Amino acid sequence: MELRAIYICPGDPYNSPRGGQTAFARQALNALGGSFALVSPDEIGGKPRGEWFLDEWQGAPIWRFNIGDYAPRNKARRPFIPRRVVFRRLIARYLPRIRKISTRNLFCDSPETLGVLRQYEWESVCYRFAGLNNPVGVSRYPLLRVFASPFHRAMLRNLAALSPEIVLASADQDAIERFARENRDFCAKAPLKFFPTRFDPKTFYPSAPEPERRALNWERAYPRLVMVGRLCWVKGWRLAMEAVAILKKKYPNISLRFVGDGEDRNKITASALELGLGERVIIDGFLTPEEVRRRLIAADLFLVASHCEGWSLACAEALACGKTCVSTAVSGARDMVRSGRNGYIVEGRSPEEYGSAIDRALKLSADSSSAMFSTELSARYSLATLGSEWRSLWSALR
């Protein structure tokens, strides 16, 4: 493939199993491969640092620039210095070397780097909002949240200075329209295009659950509930656990599995003891996509309890596995969950209401038509459509 653009990614798509921007980078490389020259950290080590070198992605050559490893060794703890701050410094340090590659087209979805990137000229820029919620406003660092408004203003000012050809938004239409109303001046010059995160149909697909339940020693539990994502306050784990505690009276063998890790791991463990759930709560940590699929297949229900989301890739992956879902009313929920068909959407944050939705969803999950509806609905968010849609929107990829 002909090199088309530089792709700046704050995570390592080769070695990091985490979601978010890193998962999207993995999808982009799967769809468009060598069209991108990748700028990212190397979390394993051993790759040349601070220079371009030829690497491989799925057996094909790709240009890669390693800015170094700044991921914390203990994934259950937040770093002392926010990763966004470190990433911005590394991009500022290496950008003159990064620009030595032939292309001057740029893709980025890291708002913290925009102030650095605007200092240079680019032929064409494509930016993606990984979610239209303010990333500082939902930061895991409480002290940083007070800077949410000035960060938002600076982000839009820096992005406008880059004069992006196209701005993508991994959020639903309601969120896009609300953002456009609140930021009229910016959106008049750079209208947002709906561009959801996609799942890989080669990895996420339905199959019989019993073999996976046996392998996970999860046969005797019922109902089996799964949440996927970073263990942090914004994912709303407390709501899910309080609902499970209520349902335990009706379902003594209920089980909740967290697939992910983060700074709230110890809080979740403590809450499990406090709520009388004990061994009913399982934390699996970060897993490969294949291992995530095993747990989704084994589950009776998939849960989203987040306070906010951009576009839940984990939910799309669960639907692709034929799962019934209970979700809070976050961005993308109404696109992926149709109440009474393949799950329920809970408007508030009442554990009683959330637990009631889980109870009703269990009846749906026993109906094969719910699984079929989920898999059919998920098809529109498949990786198979990413490359062609992106090319149609951004001239640099044509």
CSV table of C-alpha atoms in Angstrom, one decimal:
chain,number,residue,atom,x,y,z
A,1,MET,CA,0.0,0.0,0.0
A,2,GLU,CA,1.1,3.6,-0.7
A,3,LEU,CA,1.9,5.6,2.4
A,4,ARG,CA,-0.9,8.2,2.9
A,5,ALA,CA,-0.7,9.7,6.4
A,6,ILE,CA,1.0,9.8,9.8
A,7,TYR,CA,-1.1,8.2,12.5
A,8,ILE,CA,-0.4,9.5,16.1
A,9,CYS,CA,-1.6,7.0,18.7
A,10,PRO,CA,-1.1,7.4,22.5
A,11,GLY,CA,-1.2,3.6,23.1
A,12,ASP,CA,0.6,0.6,21.7
A,13,PRO,CA,-1.7,-1.2,19.2
A,14,TYR,CA,0.8,-4.1,19.0
A,15,ASN,CA,1.1,-5.0,22.7
A,16,SER,CA,-1.7,-3.2,24.6
A,17,PRO,CA,-5.0,-5.1,25.1
A,18,ARG,CA,-6.8,-2.0,26.3
A,19,GLY,CA,-9.6,-0.4,24.4
A,20,GLY,CA,-10.3,3.2,23.5
A,21,GLN,CA,-7.9,5.0,21.2
A,22,THR,CA,-5.6,2.0,21.1
A,23,ALA,CA,-8.4,-0.3,20.0
A,24,PHE,CA,-9.3,2.1,17.3
A,25,ALA,CA,-5.7,2.3,16.1
A,26,ARG,CA,-5.7,-1.5,15.8
A,27,GLN,CA,-8.9,-1.4,13.8
A,28,ALA,CA,-7.4,1.3,11.5
A,29,LEU,CA,-4.3,-0.7,10.9
A,30,ASN,CA,-6.3,-3.8,10.2
A,31,ALA,CA,-8.4,-2.0,7.6
A,32,LEU,CA,-5.8,0.3,6.0
A,33,GLY,CA,-2.4,-1.1,7.1
A,34,GLY,CA,0.5,0.4,5.3
A,35,SER,CA,-1.5,3.5,4.3
A,36,PHE,CA,-0.4,4.8,7.7
A,37,ALA,CA,3.0,5.5,9.3
A,38,LEU,CA,2.4,4.8,12.9
A,39,VAL,CA,3.7,6.9,15.8
A,40,SER,CA,3.1,5.2,19.1
A,41,PRO,CA,4.9,3.9,22.3
A,42,ASP,CA,6.4,0.4,22.5
A,43,GLU,CA,5.2,-1.2,25.7
A,44,ILE,CA,7.3,-4.3,25.4
A,45,GLY,CA,10.6,-2.7,24.4
A,46,GLY,CA,13.2,-3.8,22.0
A,47,LYS,CA,12.2,-1.6,19.1
A,48,PRO,CA,14.3,1.4,17.9
A,49,ARG,CA,13.4,4.6,19.6
A,50,GLY,CA,13.2,8.1,18.3
A,51,GLU,CA,13.5,7.1,14.6
A,52,TRP,CA,11.5,5.7,11.7
A,53,PHE,CA,11.9,2.0,11.0
A,54,LEU,CA,10.1,-0.7,9.0
A,55,ASP,CA,8.0,-3.0,11.1
A,56,GLU,CA,5.2,-5.4,10.2
A,57,TRP,CA,1.4,-5.4,10.8
A,58,GLN,CA,-0.3,-8.7,10.0
A,59,GLY,CA,2.6,-9.8,7.8
A,60,ALA,CA,2.7,-6.6,5.7
A,61,PRO,CA,5.3,-3.8,6.0
A,62,ILE,CA,4.5,-0.6,7.9
A,63,TRP,CA,6.5,2.4,8.9
A,64,ARG,CA,6.7,2.9,12.6
A,65,PHE,CA,8.1,5.5,15.0
A,66,ASN,CA,8.6,4.4,18.6
A,67,ILE,CA,8.4,7.3,21.1
A,68,GLY,CA,9.3,5.1,24.0
A,69,ASP,CA,7.4,3.3,26.8
A,70,TYR,CA,5.6,5.4,29.4
A,71,ALA,CA,2.9,2.9,30.5
A,72,PRO,CA,2.8,2.1,34.2
A,73,ARG,CA,4.0,-1.4,35.1
A,74,ASN,CA,1.1,-1.7,37.6
A,75,LYS,CA,-2.0,-1.3,35.4
A,76,ALA,CA,-4.2,-1.2,38.6
A,77,ARG,CA,-2.7,2.2,39.6
A,78,ARG,CA,-3.0,5.5,37.9
A,79,PRO,CA,0.4,7.0,37.1
A,80,PHE,CA,1.7,9.8,39.3
A,81,ILE,CA,2.0,12.1,36.2
A,82,PRO,CA,-1.0,11.8,33.8
A,83,ARG,CA,-0.2,9.8,30.7
A,84,ARG,CA,-1.7,12.6,28.5
A,85,VAL,CA,1.0,15.0,29.9
A,86,VAL,CA,3.8,12.6,29.2
A,87,PHE,CA,2.5,11.8,25.7
A,88,ARG,CA,2.3,15.5,24.8
A,89,ARG,CA,5.9,16.0,25.9
A,90,LEU,CA,7.1,13.1,23.9
A,91,ILE,CA,5.3,14.3,20.8
A,92,ALA,CA,6.8,17.8,21.2
A,93,ARG,CA,10.2,16.3,21.6
A,94,TYR,CA,10.1,14.0,18.6
A,95,LEU,CA,7.9,15.8,16.1
A,96,PRO,CA,10.8,17.3,14.1
A,97,ARG,CA,12.0,13.7,13.5
A,98,ILE,CA,8.5,12.4,12.9
A,99,ARG,CA,8.1,14.9,10.1
A,100,LYS,CA,11.1,13.5,8.3
A,101,ILE,CA,8.9,10.9,6.7
A,102,SER,CA,7.5,11.7,3.2
A,103,THR,CA,3.8,12.4,4.0
A,104,ARG,CA,2.4,15.6,5.4
A,105,ASN,CA,-1.1,14.2,6.0
A,106,LEU,CA,-1.9,13.7,9.6
A,107,PHE,CA,-4.5,11.7,11.7
A,108,CYS,CA,-4.8,12.3,15.4
A,109,ASP,CA,-7.4,11.6,18.1
A,110,SER,CA,-5.3,12.9,21.1
A,111,PRO,CA,-6.5,16.4,22.1
A,112,GLU,CA,-3.6,17.0,24.4
A,113,THR,CA,-1.2,17.1,21.4
A,114,LEU,CA,-3.1,19.6,19.3
A,115,GLY,CA,-1.2,22.6,20.7
A,116,VAL,CA,2.1,21.0,19.6
A,117,LEU,CA,0.8,19.9,16.2
A,118,ARG,CA,-0.6,23.3,15.3
A,119,GLN,CA,3.0,24.7,15.3
A,120,TYR,CA,3.7,22.9,12.0
A,121,GLU,CA,2.2,23.0,8.5
A,122,TRP,CA,0.3,20.0,7.3
A,123,GLU,CA,-1.2,19.3,3.9
A,124,SER,CA,-4.4,17.6,5.3
A,125,VAL,CA,-5.5,16.8,8.8
A,126,CYS,CA,-8.2,14.4,10.0
A,127,TYR,CA,-9.1,14.5,13.6
A,128,ARG,CA,-11.3,12.1,15.6
A,129,PHE,CA,-13.2,12.8,18.8
A,130,ALA,CA,-13.0,9.5,20.6
A,131,GLY,CA,-16.0,10.8,22.5
A,132,LEU,CA,-17.7,14.1,22.7
A,133,ASN,CA,-17.5,14.3,26.5
A,134,ASN,CA,-14.7,16.5,27.8
A,135,PRO,CA,-11.8,14.1,28.6
A,136,VAL,CA,-10.5,16.3,31.4
A,137,GLY,CA,-14.0,16.6,32.8
A,138,VAL,CA,-14.1,12.8,33.4
A,139,SER,CA,-10.5,12.5,34.3
A,140,ARG,CA,-9.4,9.9,36.9
A,141,TYR,CA,-7.5,12.8,38.5
A,142,PRO,CA,-10.1,14.8,40.5
A,143,LEU,CA,-8.0,17.9,40.7
A,144,LEU,CA,-7.7,18.1,36.9
A,145,ARG,CA,-11.5,18.2,36.5
A,146,VAL,CA,-11.6,21.9,37.6
A,147,PHE,CA,-9.7,22.7,34.3
A,148,ALA,CA,-12.3,21.0,32.1
A,149,SER,CA,-13.7,24.3,30.6
A,150,PRO,CA,-10.3,25.9,29.8
A,151,PHE,CA,-9.1,22.6,28.4
A,152,HIS,CA,-12.2,22.4,26.1
A,153,ARG,CA,-11.7,26.0,24.8
A,154,ALA,CA,-8.0,25.4,24.2
A,155,MET,CA,-8.7,22.1,22.4
A,156,LEU,CA,-11.2,23.7,20.0
A,157,ARG,CA,-8.9,26.7,19.4
A,158,ASN,CA,-5.9,24.5,18.6
A,159,LEU,CA,-8.0,22.1,16.4
A,160,ALA,CA,-9.4,25.1,14.5
A,161,ALA,CA,-5.8,26.4,13.9
A,162,LEU,CA,-5.0,23.0,12.2
A,163,SER,CA,-7.9,23.6,9.7
A,164,PRO,CA,-8.9,19.9,9.6
A,165,GLU,CA,-10.3,18.6,6.3
A,166,ILE,CA,-12.5,16.3,8.2
A,167,VAL,CA,-13.5,15.8,11.9
A,168,LEU,CA,-14.9,12.4,12.9
A,169,ALA,CA,-16.9,11.7,16.0
A,170,SER,CA,-17.2,8.3,17.7
A,171,ALA,CA,-20.5,9.3,19.3
A,172,ASP,CA,-24.2,9.0,18.4
A,173,GLN,CA,-26.2,11.6,16.5
A,174,ASP,CA,-27.8,13.0,19.6
A,175,ALA,CA,-24.4,13.7,21.1
A,176,ILE,CA,-23.1,15.1,17.8
A,177,GLU,CA,-26.1,17.5,17.4
A,178,ARG,CA,-25.8,18.6,21.1
A,179,PHE,CA,-22.0,19.3,20.6
A,180,ALA,CA,-22.7,21.2,17.4
A,181,ARG,CA,-25.3,23.5,19.2
A,182,GLU,CA,-22.9,24.2,22.1
A,183,ASN,CA,-19.9,24.8,19.8
A,184,ARG,CA,-21.5,26.6,16.8
A,185,ASP,CA,-18.5,28.6,15.7
A,186,PHE,CA,-16.2,25.6,15.5
A,187,CYS,CA,-18.7,23.2,13.9
A,188,ALA,CA,-19.7,25.8,11.3
A,189,LYS,CA,-16.1,25.5,9.9
A,190,ALA,CA,-15.5,21.8,10.7
A,191,PRO,CA,-18.8,19.8,10.7
A,192,LEU,CA,-18.6,16.5,12.6
A,193,LYS,CA,-19.1,13.2,10.8
A,194,PHE,CA,-20.6,10.2,12.5
A,195,PHE,CA,-17.9,7.5,12.7
A,196,PRO,CA,-18.4,4.8,15.3
A,197,THR,CA,-15.7,2.5,16.6
A,198,ARG,CA,-15.9,-0.9,14.9
A,199,PHE,CA,-15.5,-4.4,16.1
A,200,ASP,CA,-13.5,-7.1,14.3
A,201,PRO,CA,-15.9,-9.9,13.0
A,202,LYS,CA,-13.0,-12.3,12.8
A,203,THR,CA,-12.6,-12.1,16.6
A,204,PHE,CA,-16.1,-11.4,17.8
A,205,TYR,CA,-18.8,-13.7,16.7
A,206,PRO,CA,-21.5,-16.0,18.3
A,207,SER,CA,-20.9,-19.6,19.4
A,208,ALA,CA,-22.2,-22.1,22.0
A,209,PRO,CA,-21.7,-20.8,25.5
A,210,GLU,CA,-21.3,-24.0,27.4
A,211,PRO,CA,-17.7,-24.9,26.4
A,212,GLU,CA,-16.5,-21.5,27.5
A,213,ARG,CA,-18.4,-21.7,30.8
A,214,ARG,CA,-16.8,-25.0,31.5
A,215,ALA,CA,-13.3,-23.6,30.7
A,216,LEU,CA,-13.9,-20.6,33.0
A,217,ASN,CA,-15.4,-22.8,35.8
A,218,TRP,CA,-18.6,-20.7,35.4
A,219,GLU,CA,-21.1,-23.4,35.0
A,220,ARG,CA,-22.9,-23.3,38.4
A,221,ALA,CA,-23.3,-19.5,38.4
A,222,TYR,CA,-26.5,-17.9,37.3
A,223,PRO,CA,-27.0,-15.3,36.0
A,224,ARG,CA,-23.5,-14.6,34.6
A,225,LEU,CA,-23.0,-10.9,34.1
A,226,VAL,CA,-20.0,-9.3,32.3
A,227,MET,CA,-18.6,-5.7,32.2
A,228,VAL,CA,-15.7,-4.8,30.0
A,229,GLY,CA,-13.5,-1.7,30.4
A,230,ARG,CA,-11.1,0.2,32.6
A,231,LEU,CA,-11.9,0.0,36.3
A,232,CYS,CA,-12.5,3.6,37.1
A,233,TRP,CA,-15.4,5.7,38.4
A,234,VAL,CA,-16.7,6.8,35.0
A,235,LYS,CA,-17.6,3.2,34.1
A,236,GLY,CA,-20.1,3.2,36.9
A,237,TRP,CA,-19.1,-0.1,38.5
A,238,ARG,CA,-20.7,0.8,41.8
A,239,LEU,CA,-24.2,1.0,40.2
A,240,ALA,CA,-23.8,-2.5,38.7
A,241,MET,CA,-22.6,-4.0,42.0
A,242,GLU,CA,-25.4,-2.5,44.0
A,243,ALA,CA,-27.9,-3.9,41.5
A,244,VAL,CA,-26.3,-7.3,41.8
A,245,ALA,CA,-26.5,-7.1,45.6
A,246,ILE,CA,-30.2,-6.5,45.3
A,247,LEU,CA,-30.7,-9.4,42.8
A,248,LYS,CA,-28.7,-11.8,45.0
A,249,LYS,CA,-31.9,-12.3,47.0
A,250,LYS,CA,-33.6,-13.8,43.9
A,251,TYR,CA,-30.5,-15.3,42.3
A,252,PRO,CA,-28.2,-16.7,45.1
A,253,ASN,CA,-25.6,-17.8,42.5
A,254,ILE,CA,-25.4,-14.5,40.6
A,255,SER,CA,-21.9,-13.6,39.4
A,256,LEU,CA,-20.4,-10.4,38.0
A,257,ARG,CA,-17.2,-10.5,36.0
A,258,PHE,CA,-15.1,-7.4,35.3
A,259,VAL,CA,-12.8,-7.7,32.2
A,260,GLY,CA,-10.3,-4.9,32.6
A,261,ASP,CA,-8.1,-3.2,35.2
A,262,GLY,CA,-7.5,0.2,36.7
A,263,GLU,CA,-7.1,2.3,39.7
A,264,ASP,CA,-10.5,1.2,41.2
A,265,ARG,CA,-9.6,-2.5,41.5
A,266,ASN,CA,-9.1,-2.3,45.2
A,267,LYS,CA,-12.3,-0.3,45.7
A,268,ILE,CA,-14.2,-2.9,43.7
A,269,THR,CA,-12.8,-5.7,45.9
A,270,ALA,CA,-13.7,-3.8,49.1
A,271,SER,CA,-17.2,-3.0,47.8
A,272,ALA,CA,-17.8,-6.7,47.0
A,273,LEU,CA,-17.1,-7.5,50.7
A,274,GLU,CA,-19.2,-4.6,51.9
A,275,LEU,CA,-22.2,-5.6,49.7
A,276,GLY,CA,-21.9,-9.3,50.6
A,277,LEU,CA,-20.9,-10.4,47.2
A,278,GLY,CA,-17.5,-11.8,48.0
A,279,GLU,CA,-16.4,-14.4,45.5
A,280,ARG,CA,-19.4,-13.5,43.3
A,281,VAL,CA,-17.3,-10.6,41.9
A,282,ILE,CA,-14.4,-11.7,39.6
A,283,ILE,CA,-11.8,-9.3,38.2
A,284,ASP,CA,-10.0,-10.8,35.2
A,285,GLY,CA,-7.7,-7.8,34.4
A,286,PHE,CA,-6.8,-6.8,30.9
A,287,LEU,CA,-7.1,-9.6,28.4
A,288,THR,CA,-6.5,-10.2,24.7
A,289,PRO,CA,-9.5,-9.7,22.4
A,290,GLU,CA,-9.7,-13.5,22.1
A,291,GLU,CA,-10.0,-13.9,25.8
A,292,VAL,CA,-12.5,-11.1,26.1
A,293,ARG,CA,-14.7,-12.9,23.5
A,294,ARG,CA,-14.6,-16.1,25.6
A,295,ARG,CA,-16.1,-14.3,28.6
A,296,LEU,CA,-18.7,-12.5,26.5
A,297,ILE,CA,-19.8,-15.8,25.0
A,298,ALA,CA,-20.0,-17.4,28.4
A,299,ALA,CA,-22.1,-14.6,29.8
A,300,ASP,CA,-25.9,-14.4,30.1
A,301,LEU,CA,-25.9,-10.6,29.9
A,302,PHE,CA,-23.5,-7.8,29.1
A,303,LEU,CA,-23.7,-4.6,31.2
A,304,VAL,CA,-22.8,-1.0,30.6
A,305,ALA,CA,-23.2,1.2,33.7
A,306,SER,CA,-21.1,4.1,32.6
A,307,HIS,CA,-21.7,7.8,33.5
A,308,CYS,CA,-20.7,8.7,30.0
A,309,GLU,CA,-19.3,7.0,26.8
A,310,GLY,CA,-18.2,8.1,23.4
A,311,TRP,CA,-19.1,5.0,21.5
A,312,SER,CA,-18.9,1.7,23.5
A,313,LEU,CA,-16.8,-0.7,21.4
A,314,ALA,CA,-17.2,-3.3,24.2
A,315,CYS,CA,-21.0,-3.1,23.7
A,316,ALA,CA,-20.6,-3.6,19.9
A,317,GLU,CA,-18.4,-6.6,20.5
A,318,ALA,CA,-20.9,-8.0,22.9
A,319,LEU,CA,-23.7,-7.6,20.3
A,320,ALA,CA,-21.5,-9.3,17.7
A,321,CYS,CA,-21.3,-12.3,20.1
A,322,GLY,CA,-25.1,-12.4,20.3
A,323,LYS,CA,-25.4,-11.0,23.8
A,324,THR,CA,-28.4,-9.2,25.4
A,325,CYS,CA,-27.4,-5.9,27.0
A,326,VAL,CA,-28.5,-3.6,29.9
A,327,SER,CA,-27.0,-0.1,29.5
A,328,THR,CA,-27.3,3.3,31.1
A,329,ALA,CA,-28.4,6.0,28.6
A,330,VAL,CA,-24.9,6.9,27.3
A,331,SER,CA,-24.0,7.9,23.8
A,332,GLY,CA,-24.6,5.0,21.4
A,333,ALA,CA,-26.8,3.1,23.7
A,334,ARG,CA,-30.0,3.7,21.6
A,335,ASP,CA,-28.2,2.7,18.4
A,336,MET,CA,-27.1,-0.6,19.8
A,337,VAL,CA,-29.8,-1.6,22.4
A,338,ARG,CA,-33.5,-1.7,21.5
A,339,SER,CA,-35.5,-2.0,24.7
A,340,GLY,CA,-37.5,-5.2,24.7
A,341,ARG,CA,-35.6,-6.7,21.7
A,342,ASN,CA,-32.0,-7.2,22.8
A,343,GLY,CA,-31.9,-5.6,26.2
A,344,TYR,CA,-32.9,-2.5,28.1
A,345,ILE,CA,-31.7,1.1,28.6
A,346,VAL,CA,-31.9,2.5,32.1
A,347,GLU,CA,-32.4,6.3,32.1
A,348,GLY,CA,-31.4,7.0,35.8
A,349,ARG,CA,-28.8,5.6,38.2
A,350,SER,CA,-31.1,3.8,40.6
A,351,PRO,CA,-29.7,0.3,41.5
A,352,GLU,CA,-33.3,-0.9,41.9
A,353,GLU,CA,-34.2,0.2,38.3
A,354,TYR,CA,-30.9,-1.2,36.9
A,355,GLY,CA,-31.5,-4.4,38.8
A,356,SER,CA,-35.0,-4.7,37.5
A,357,ALA,CA,-33.7,-4.2,33.9
A,358,ILE,CA,-31.2,-7.0,34.4
A,359,ASP,CA,-34.0,-9.2,35.7
A,360,ARG,CA,-36.2,-8.5,32.6
A,361,ALA,CA,-33.3,-8.8,30.2
A,362,LEU,CA,-32.6,-12.3,31.5
A,363,LYS,CA,-35.9,-13.4,30.0
A,364,LEU,CA,-34.9,-11.9,26.7
A,365,SER,CA,-31.5,-13.6,26.7
A,366,ALA,CA,-33.3,-17.0,26.9
A,367,ASP,CA,-35.0,-16.2,23.6
A,368,SER,CA,-32.8,-17.0,20.5
A,369,SER,CA,-34.4,-14.1,18.6
A,370,SER,CA,-32.7,-11.6,21.0
A,371,ALA,CA,-29.3,-13.1,20.1
A,372,MET,CA,-30.1,-13.0,16.4
A,373,PHE,CA,-31.3,-9.4,16.6
A,374,SER,CA,-28.0,-8.4,18.4
A,375,THR,CA,-25.8,-10.0,15.8
A,376,GLU,CA,-27.8,-8.5,12.9
A,377,LEU,CA,-27.7,-5.1,14.5
A,378,SER,CA,-24.0,-5.3,15.1
A,379,ALA,CA,-23.3,-5.8,11.4
A,380,ARG,CA,-23.5,-2.1,10.7
A,381,TYR,CA,-20.6,-1.5,13.2
A,382,SER,CA,-18.3,-4.1,11.6
A,383,LEU,CA,-14.6,-3.4,10.8
A,384,ALA,CA,-15.5,-4.5,7.2
A,385,THR,CA,-16.9,-1.1,6.5
A,386,LEU,CA,-14.2,1.1,8.1
A,387,GLY,CA,-11.8,1.4,5.3
A,388,SER,CA,-14.2,2.3,2.5
A,389,GLU,CA,-16.1,4.8,4.7
A,390,TRP,CA,-12.9,6.5,5.8
A,391,ARG,CA,-11.7,6.8,2.3
A,392,SER,CA,-15.0,8.4,1.2
A,393,LEU,CA,-14.6,11.0,3.9
A,394,TRP,CA,-10.9,11.9,3.8
A,395,SER,CA,-9.2,12.6,0.5
A,396,ALA,CA,-5.7,11.7,1.9
A,397,LEU,CA,-6.7,8.0,1.9
A,398,ARG,CA,-8.0,7.8,-1.6
